Tab-separated table of C-alpha atoms in Angstrom:
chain	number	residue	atom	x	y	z
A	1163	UNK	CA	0.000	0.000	0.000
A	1164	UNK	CA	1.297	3.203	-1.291
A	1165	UNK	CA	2.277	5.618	1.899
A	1166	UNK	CA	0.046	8.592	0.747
A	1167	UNK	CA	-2.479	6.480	0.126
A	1168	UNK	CA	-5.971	7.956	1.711
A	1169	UNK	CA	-8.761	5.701	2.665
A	1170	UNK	CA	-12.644	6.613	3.008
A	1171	UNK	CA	-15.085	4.881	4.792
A	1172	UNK	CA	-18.877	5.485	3.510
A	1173	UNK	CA	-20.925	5.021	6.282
A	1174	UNK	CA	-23.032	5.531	9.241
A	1175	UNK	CA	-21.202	7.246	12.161
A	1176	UNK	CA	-23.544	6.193	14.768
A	1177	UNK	CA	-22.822	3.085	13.939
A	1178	UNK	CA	-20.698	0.812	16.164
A	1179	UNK	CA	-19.858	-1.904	14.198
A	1180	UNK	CA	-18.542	0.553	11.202
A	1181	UNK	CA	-16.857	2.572	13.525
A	1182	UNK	CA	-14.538	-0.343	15.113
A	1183	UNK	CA	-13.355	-0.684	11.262
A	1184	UNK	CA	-12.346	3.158	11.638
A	1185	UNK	CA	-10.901	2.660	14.456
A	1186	UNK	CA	-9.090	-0.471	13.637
A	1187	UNK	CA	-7.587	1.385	10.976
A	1188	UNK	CA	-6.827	3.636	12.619
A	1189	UNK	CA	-4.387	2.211	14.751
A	1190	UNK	CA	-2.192	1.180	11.641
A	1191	UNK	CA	-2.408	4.211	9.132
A	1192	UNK	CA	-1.474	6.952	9.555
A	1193	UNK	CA	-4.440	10.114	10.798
A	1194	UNK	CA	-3.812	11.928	7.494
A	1195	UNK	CA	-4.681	8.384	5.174
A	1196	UNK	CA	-7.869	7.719	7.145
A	1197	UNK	CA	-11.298	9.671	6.489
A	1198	UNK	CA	-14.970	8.717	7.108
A	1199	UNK	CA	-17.953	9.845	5.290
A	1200	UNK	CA	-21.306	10.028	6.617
A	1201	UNK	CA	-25.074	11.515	6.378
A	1202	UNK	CA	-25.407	10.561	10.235
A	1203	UNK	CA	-23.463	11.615	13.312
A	1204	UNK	CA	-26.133	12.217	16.238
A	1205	UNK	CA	-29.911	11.525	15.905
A	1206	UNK	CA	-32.828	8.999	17.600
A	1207	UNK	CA	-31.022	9.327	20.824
A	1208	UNK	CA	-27.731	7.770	19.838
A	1209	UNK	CA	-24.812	8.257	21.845
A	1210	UNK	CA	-22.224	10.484	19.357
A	1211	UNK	CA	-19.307	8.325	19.207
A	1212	UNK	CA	-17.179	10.574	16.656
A	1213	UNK	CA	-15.297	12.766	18.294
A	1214	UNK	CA	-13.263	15.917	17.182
A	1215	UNK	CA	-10.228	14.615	16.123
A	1216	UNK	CA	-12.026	12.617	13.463
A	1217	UNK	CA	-11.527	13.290	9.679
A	1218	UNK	CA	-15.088	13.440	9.197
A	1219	UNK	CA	-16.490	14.390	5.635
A	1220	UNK	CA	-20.178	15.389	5.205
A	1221	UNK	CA	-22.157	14.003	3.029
A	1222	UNK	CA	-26.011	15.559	3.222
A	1223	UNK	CA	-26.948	15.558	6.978
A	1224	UNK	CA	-29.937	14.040	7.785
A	1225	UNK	CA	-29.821	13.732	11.660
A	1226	UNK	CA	-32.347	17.044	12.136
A	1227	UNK	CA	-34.820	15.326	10.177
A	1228	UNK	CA	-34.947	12.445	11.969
A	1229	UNK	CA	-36.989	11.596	15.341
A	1230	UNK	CA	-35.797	12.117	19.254
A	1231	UNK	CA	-36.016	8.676	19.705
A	1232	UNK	CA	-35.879	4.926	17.836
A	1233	UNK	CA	-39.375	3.231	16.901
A	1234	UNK	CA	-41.164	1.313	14.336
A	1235	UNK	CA	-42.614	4.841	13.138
A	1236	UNK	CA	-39.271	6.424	13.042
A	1237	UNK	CA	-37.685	3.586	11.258
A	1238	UNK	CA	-40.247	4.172	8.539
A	1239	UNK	CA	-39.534	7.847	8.305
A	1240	UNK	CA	-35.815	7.344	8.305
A	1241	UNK	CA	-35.951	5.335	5.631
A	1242	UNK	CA	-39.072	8.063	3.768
A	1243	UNK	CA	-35.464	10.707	4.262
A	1244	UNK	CA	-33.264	8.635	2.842
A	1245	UNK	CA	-35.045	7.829	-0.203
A	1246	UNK	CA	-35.660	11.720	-0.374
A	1247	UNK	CA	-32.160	12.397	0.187
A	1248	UNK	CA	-30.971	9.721	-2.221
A	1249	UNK	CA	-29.664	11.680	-5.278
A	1250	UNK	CA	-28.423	14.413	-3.158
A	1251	UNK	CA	-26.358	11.736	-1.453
A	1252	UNK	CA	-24.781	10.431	-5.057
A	1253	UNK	CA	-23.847	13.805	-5.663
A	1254	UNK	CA	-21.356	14.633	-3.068
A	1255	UNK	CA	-20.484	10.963	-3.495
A	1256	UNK	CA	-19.506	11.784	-6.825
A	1257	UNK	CA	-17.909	15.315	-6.009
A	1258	UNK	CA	-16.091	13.568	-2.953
A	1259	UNK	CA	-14.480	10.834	-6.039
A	1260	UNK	CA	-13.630	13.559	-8.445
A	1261	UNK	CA	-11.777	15.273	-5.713
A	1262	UNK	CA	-9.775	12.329	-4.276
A	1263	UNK	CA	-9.877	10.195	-7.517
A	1264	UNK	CA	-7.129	7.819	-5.608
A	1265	UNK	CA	-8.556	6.971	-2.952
A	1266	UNK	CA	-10.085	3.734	-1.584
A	1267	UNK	CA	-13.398	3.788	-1.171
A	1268	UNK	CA	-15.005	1.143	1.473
A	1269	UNK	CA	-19.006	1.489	2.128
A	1270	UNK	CA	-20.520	0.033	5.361
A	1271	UNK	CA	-23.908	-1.573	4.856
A	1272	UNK	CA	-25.640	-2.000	1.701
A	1273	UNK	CA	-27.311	1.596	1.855
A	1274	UNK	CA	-23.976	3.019	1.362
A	1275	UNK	CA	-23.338	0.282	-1.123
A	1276	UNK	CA	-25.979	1.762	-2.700
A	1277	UNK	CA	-24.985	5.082	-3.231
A	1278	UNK	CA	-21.737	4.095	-4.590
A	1279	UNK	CA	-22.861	1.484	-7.050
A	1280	UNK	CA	-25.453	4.568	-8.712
A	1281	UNK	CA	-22.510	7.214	-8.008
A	1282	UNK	CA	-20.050	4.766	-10.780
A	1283	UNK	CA	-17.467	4.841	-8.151
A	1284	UNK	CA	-15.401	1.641	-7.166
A	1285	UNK	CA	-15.663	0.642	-3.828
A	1286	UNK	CA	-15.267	-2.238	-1.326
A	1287	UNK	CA	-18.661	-2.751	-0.099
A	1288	UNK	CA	-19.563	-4.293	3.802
A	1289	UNK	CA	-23.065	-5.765	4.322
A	1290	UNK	CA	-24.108	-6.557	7.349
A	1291	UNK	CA	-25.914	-9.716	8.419
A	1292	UNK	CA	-29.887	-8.967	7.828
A	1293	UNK	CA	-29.107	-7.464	4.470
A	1294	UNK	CA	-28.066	-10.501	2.815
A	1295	UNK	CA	-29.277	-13.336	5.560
A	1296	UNK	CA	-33.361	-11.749	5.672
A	1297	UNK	CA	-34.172	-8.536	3.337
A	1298	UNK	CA	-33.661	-10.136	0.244
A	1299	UNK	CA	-36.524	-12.838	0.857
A	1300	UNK	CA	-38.660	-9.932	1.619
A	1301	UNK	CA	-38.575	-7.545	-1.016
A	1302	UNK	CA	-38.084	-7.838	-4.926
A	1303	UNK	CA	-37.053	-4.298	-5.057
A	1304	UNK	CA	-34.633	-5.035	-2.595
A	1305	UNK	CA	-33.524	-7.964	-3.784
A	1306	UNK	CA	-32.718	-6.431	-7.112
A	1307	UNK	CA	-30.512	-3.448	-5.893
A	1308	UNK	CA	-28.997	-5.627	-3.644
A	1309	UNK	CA	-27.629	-7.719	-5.790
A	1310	UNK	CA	-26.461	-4.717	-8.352
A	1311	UNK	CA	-24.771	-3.099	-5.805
A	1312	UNK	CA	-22.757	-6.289	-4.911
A	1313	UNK	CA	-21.753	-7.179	-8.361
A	1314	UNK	CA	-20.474	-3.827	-8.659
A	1315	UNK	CA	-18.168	-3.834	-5.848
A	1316	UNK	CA	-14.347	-4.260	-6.489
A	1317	UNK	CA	-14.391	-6.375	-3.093
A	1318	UNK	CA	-17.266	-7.978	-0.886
A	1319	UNK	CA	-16.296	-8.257	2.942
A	1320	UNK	CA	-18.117	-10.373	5.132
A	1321	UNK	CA	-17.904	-11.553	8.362
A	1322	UNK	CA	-19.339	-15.212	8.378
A	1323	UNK	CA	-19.959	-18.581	6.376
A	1324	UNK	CA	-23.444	-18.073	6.553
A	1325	UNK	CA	-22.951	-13.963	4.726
A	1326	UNK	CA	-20.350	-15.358	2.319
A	1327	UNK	CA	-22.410	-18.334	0.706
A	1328	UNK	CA	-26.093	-16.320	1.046
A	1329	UNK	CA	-23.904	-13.870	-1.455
A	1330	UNK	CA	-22.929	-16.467	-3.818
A	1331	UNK	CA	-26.539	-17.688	-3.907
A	1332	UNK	CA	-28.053	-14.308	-4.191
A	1333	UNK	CA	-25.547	-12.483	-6.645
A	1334	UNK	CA	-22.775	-15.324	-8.103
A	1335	UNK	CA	-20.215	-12.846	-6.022
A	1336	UNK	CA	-16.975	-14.265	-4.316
A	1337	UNK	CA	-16.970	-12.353	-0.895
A	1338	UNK	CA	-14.067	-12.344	1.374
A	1339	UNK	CA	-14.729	-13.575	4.841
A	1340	UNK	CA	-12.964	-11.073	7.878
A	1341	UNK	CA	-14.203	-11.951	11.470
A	1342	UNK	CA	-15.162	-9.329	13.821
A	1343	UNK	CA	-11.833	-8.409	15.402
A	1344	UNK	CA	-12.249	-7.458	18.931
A	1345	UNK	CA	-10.067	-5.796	20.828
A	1346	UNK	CA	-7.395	-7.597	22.603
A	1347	UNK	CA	-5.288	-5.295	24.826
A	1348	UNK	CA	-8.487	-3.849	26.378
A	1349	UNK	CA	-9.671	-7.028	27.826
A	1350	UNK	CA	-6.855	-9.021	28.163
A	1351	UNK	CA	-4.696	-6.264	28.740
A	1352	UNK	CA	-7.053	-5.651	31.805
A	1353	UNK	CA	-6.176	-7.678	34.595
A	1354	UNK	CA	-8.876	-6.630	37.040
A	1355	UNK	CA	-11.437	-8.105	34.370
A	1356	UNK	CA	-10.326	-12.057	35.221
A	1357	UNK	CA	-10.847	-11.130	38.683
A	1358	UNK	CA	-14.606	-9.970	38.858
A	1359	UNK	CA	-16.757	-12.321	40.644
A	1360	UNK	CA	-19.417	-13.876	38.396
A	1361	UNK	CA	-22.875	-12.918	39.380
A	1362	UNK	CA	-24.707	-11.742	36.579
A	1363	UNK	CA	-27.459	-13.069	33.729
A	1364	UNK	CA	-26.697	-10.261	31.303
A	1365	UNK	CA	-28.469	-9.803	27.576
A	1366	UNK	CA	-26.093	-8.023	25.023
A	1367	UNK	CA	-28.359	-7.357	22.128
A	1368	UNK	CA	-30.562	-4.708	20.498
A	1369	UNK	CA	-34.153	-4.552	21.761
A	1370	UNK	CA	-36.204	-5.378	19.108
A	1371	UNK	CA	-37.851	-8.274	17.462
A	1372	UNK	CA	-34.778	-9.614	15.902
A	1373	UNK	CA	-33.165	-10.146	18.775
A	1374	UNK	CA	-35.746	-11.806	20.540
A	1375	UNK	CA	-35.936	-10.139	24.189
A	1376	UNK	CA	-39.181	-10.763	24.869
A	1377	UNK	CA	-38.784	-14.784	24.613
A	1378	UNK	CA	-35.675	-14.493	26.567
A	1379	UNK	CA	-37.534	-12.419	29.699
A	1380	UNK	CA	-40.673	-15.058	29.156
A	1381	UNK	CA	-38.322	-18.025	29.566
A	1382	UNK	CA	-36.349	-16.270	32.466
A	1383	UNK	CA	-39.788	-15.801	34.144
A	1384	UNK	CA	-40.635	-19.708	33.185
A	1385	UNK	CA	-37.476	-20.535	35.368
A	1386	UNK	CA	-37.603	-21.731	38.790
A	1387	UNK	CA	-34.548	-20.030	39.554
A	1388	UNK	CA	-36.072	-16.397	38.462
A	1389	UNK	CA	-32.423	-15.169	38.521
A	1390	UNK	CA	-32.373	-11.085	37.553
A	1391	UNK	CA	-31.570	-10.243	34.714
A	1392	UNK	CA	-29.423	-7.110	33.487
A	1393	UNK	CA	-29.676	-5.283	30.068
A	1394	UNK	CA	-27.000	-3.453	27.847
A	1395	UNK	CA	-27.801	-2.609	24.273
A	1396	UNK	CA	-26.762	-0.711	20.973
A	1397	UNK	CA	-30.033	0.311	20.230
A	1398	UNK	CA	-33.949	-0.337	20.893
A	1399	UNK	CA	-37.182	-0.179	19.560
A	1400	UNK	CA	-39.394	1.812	21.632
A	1401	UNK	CA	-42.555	0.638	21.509
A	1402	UNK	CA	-41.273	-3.219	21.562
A	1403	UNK	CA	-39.402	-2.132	24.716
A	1404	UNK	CA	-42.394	-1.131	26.460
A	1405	UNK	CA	-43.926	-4.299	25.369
A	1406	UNK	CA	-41.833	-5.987	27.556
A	1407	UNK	CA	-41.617	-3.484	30.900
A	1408	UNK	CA	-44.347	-5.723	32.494
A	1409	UNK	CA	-42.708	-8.606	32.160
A	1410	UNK	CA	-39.194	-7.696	33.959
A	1411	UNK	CA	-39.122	-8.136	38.167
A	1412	UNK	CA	-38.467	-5.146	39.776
A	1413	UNK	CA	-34.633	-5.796	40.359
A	1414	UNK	CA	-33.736	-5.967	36.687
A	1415	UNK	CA	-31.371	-3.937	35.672
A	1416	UNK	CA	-31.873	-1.691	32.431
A	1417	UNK	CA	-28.154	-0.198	31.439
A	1418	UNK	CA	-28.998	0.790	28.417
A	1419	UNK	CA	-26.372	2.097	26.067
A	1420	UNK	CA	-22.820	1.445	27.997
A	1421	UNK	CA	-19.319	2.452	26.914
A	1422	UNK	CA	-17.054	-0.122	25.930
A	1423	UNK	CA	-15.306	-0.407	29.605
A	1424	UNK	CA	-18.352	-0.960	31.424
A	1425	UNK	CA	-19.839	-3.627	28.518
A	1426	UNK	CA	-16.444	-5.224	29.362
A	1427	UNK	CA	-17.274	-4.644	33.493
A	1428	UNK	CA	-20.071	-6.014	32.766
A	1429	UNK	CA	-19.434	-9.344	30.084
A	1430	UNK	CA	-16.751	-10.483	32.906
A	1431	UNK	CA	-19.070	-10.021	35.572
A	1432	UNK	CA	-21.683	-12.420	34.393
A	1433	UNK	CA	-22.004	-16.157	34.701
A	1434	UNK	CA	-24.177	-16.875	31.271
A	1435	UNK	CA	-24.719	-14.230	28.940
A	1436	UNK	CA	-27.725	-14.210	26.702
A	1437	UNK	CA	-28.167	-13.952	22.527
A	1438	UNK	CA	-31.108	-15.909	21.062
A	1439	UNK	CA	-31.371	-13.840	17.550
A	1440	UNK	CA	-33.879	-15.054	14.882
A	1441	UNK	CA	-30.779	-15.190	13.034
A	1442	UNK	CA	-27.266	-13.719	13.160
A	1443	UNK	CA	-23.765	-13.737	11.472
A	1444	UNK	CA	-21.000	-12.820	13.615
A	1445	UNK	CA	-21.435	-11.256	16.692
A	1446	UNK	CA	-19.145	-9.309	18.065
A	1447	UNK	CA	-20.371	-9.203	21.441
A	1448	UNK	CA	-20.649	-12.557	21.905
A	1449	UNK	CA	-17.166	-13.142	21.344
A	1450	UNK	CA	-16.217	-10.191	23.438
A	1451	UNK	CA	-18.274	-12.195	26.349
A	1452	UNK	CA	-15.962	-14.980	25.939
A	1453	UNK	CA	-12.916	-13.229	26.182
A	1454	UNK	CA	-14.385	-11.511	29.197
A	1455	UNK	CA	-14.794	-15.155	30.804
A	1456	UNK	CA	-18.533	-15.478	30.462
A	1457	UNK	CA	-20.181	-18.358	29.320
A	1458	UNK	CA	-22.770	-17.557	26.483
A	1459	UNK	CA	-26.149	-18.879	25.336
A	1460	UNK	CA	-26.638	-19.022	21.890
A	1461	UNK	CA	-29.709	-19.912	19.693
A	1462	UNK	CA	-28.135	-22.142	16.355
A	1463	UNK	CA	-26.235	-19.795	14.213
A	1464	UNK	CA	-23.506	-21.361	11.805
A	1465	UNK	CA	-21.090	-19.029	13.313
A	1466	UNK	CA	-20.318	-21.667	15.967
A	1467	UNK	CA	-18.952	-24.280	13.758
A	1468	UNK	CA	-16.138	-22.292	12.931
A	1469	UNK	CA	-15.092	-20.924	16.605
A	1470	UNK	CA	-12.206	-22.753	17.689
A	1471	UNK	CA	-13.039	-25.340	20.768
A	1472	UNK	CA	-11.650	-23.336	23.422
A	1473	UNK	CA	-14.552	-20.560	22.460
A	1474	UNK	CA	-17.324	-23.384	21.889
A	1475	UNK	CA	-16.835	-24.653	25.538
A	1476	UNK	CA	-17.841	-21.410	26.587
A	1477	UNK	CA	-21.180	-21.793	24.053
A	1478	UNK	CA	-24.207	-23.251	25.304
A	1479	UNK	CA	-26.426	-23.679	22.222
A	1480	UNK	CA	-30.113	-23.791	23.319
A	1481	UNK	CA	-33.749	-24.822	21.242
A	1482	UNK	CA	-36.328	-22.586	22.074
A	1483	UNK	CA	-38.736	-24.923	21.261
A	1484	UNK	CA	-37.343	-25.894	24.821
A	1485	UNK	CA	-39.694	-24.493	27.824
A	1486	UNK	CA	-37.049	-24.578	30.081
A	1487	UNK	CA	-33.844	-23.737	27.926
A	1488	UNK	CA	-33.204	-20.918	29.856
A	1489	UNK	CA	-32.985	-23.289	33.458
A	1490	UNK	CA	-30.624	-25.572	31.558
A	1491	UNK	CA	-28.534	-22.878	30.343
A	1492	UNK	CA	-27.999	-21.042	33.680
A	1493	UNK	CA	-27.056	-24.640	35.230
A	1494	UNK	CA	-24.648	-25.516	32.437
A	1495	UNK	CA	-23.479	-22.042	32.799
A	1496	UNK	CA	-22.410	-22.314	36.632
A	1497	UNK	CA	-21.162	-25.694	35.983
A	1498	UNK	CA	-18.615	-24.109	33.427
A	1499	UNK	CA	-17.554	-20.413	34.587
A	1500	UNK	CA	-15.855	-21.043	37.382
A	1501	UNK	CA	-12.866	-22.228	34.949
A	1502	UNK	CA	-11.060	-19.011	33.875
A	1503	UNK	CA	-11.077	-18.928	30.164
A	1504	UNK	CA	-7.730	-19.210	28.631
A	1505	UNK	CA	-7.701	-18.623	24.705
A	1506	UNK	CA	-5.879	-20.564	22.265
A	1507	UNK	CA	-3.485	-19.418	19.903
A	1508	UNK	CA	-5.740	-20.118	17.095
A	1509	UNK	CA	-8.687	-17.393	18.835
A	1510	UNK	CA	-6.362	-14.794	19.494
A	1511	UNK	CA	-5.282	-14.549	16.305
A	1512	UNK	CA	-8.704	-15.367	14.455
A	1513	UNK	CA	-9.944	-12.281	16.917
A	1514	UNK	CA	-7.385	-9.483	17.124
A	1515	UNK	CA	-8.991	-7.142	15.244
A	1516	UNK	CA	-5.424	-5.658	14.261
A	1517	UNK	CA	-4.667	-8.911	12.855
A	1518	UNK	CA	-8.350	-8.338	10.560
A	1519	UNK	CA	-6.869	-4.948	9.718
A	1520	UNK	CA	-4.008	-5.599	8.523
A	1521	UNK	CA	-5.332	-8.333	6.292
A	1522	UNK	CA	-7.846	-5.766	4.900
A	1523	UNK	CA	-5.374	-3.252	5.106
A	1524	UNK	CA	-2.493	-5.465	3.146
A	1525	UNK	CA	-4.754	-7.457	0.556
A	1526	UNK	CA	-7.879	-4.768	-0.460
A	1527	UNK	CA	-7.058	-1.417	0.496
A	1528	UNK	CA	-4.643	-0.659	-3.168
């Protein structure tokens, strides 16, 4: 990779999982290489996790016409102000190319894929797990960009098995598989992690229908032992959260978003941690619990058969169909987390997310 080389990410900047690429690249390139691109920095009451230092470019802003919070009725009108803000979009994406004609372009989720495939740019192009795994069966229209926008990509990233051969069936495109590097210094590095007593039943993922929440409090309050539960999540649907508000016992504990230190306080504070998705590719967080020492109840994702063993003994795989799948989880769990977690060679370097860099970095980013 040429040393002047400059790099922009197309993407959203509220966005966790597209920001850990940033800042994975970040720690190899140099400030003046690295650039990100956005239409969305602080809206629906996301936590703003760009800060000033950032070589932010802006594309049209859309964040003031956007809602206060995150609901069904605001994820309609988001997506109403995108499709209104559309061609605008292509046009600074096409002013931003004429302007750095060298650069590498890499857009985060198939939006952004998108707008580069109708701005004629080339660009590496990121979906993300419900674009390719559920939209497509869904929606024709969808379907049919989708699958423009990933034949016109230079390079297809993925993060799974699953993401990688639902693109070969759905466009005939080779995609290149990258896990979801975590960060190894920050929990490793962090001795008074190992040490934390175990206590909690903690649930990692978004509150909404995907992710199931609802099934996971009903089987918690199925369970004889009616341990509490605590909550941490990127996001939430508002209206399916107060679906569920009933249902939780009055010492739950709702965290809500967390920075990255206390999701880490947290992970290695908790016995069995809890992601039952209606489907999934490769979660971050769930390896993140592992390395944290938790043990981690999974519903069957094809994720798992590619973890090396030392991360599926911390996996306890459960069938909903199951009434009491939650009981048997939380007993296999205490049988198994009292054993510190001690990662093989073969994780830590399947999970260092500066090893996923540089591979990015060294074989696509040219």
């Amino acid at each position: 990779m040429a040393t002047n080389q400059k790099i922009i990410y197309i993407g959203n900047a509220r966005c966790y999982h597209t920001m850990d690429w940033y800042r994975s690249a970040e720690s190899i390139l140099s400030k003046d290489q690295l650039f990100f691109a956005t239409d969305l920095i602080n809206s629906e009451g996301h936590k703003v996790i760009v800060n000033k230092e950032d070589n932010l470019i802006h594309l049209v802003n859309i964040d003031q016409f956007l809602f206060n919070s995150q609901n069904r009725a605001g994820d309609i009108w988001r997506n109403l102000v995108k499709l209104a803000m559309f061609y605008p979009q292509v046009r600074k994406i096409k002013k931003l190319a004429k302007s750095q004609p060298n650069a590498t372009y890499h857009a985060h989720t198939m939006y952004y894929m998108f707008l580069c495939w109708i701005a004629r740019i080339p660009f590496i192009g990121t979906p993300q797990g419900s674009e390719i795994l559920v939209r497509p069966l869904k929606s024709r229209l969808y379907k049919y960009f989708c699958i423009k926008s990933l034949k016109a990509a230079k390079v297809v990233t993925v993060d799974s098995v699953a993401m990688r051969d639902g693109i070969a069936r759905l466009a005939d495109v080779k995609a290149e598989i990258v896990q979801n590097g975590i960060d190894m210094q920050a929990i490793l590095g962090n001795e008074h992690l190992s040490t934390r007593p175990k206590t909690r039943v903690l649930s990692i993922r978004g509150i909404t229908p995907l992710y199931r929440i609802n099934e996971l409090v009903d089987a918690r309050n199925h369970s004889k032992q009616y341990p509490n539960l605590d909550f941490i999540y990127p996001f939430f649907d508002e209206q399916y959260k107060e679906r569920i508000q009933p249902n939780l016992k009055e010492k739950d504990k709702d965290h809500g978003r967390v920075s990255r230190e206390m999701m880490y306080k947290l992970m290695a504070e908790s016995k069995l941690v809890l992601s039952i998705p209606i489907s999934d590719s490769s979660p971050r967080s769930v390896y993140e619990s592992i390395f944290c020492g938790a043990c981690v109840a999974i519903s069957k994702n094809s994720y798992y058969n590619v973890l090396p063993n030392c991360m599926k003994e911390r996996i306890i795989v459960v069938d909903l169909a199951d009434q009491d799948w939650f009981t048997k989880a939380l007993n296999q769990a205490e049988n198994i987390v009292d054993k510190p977690y001690v990662p093989s060679e073969k994780a830590l370097h399947m999970f260092d997310q500066k090893i996923s860099m540089k591979f990015v970095i060294d074989n696509f980013y040219i």
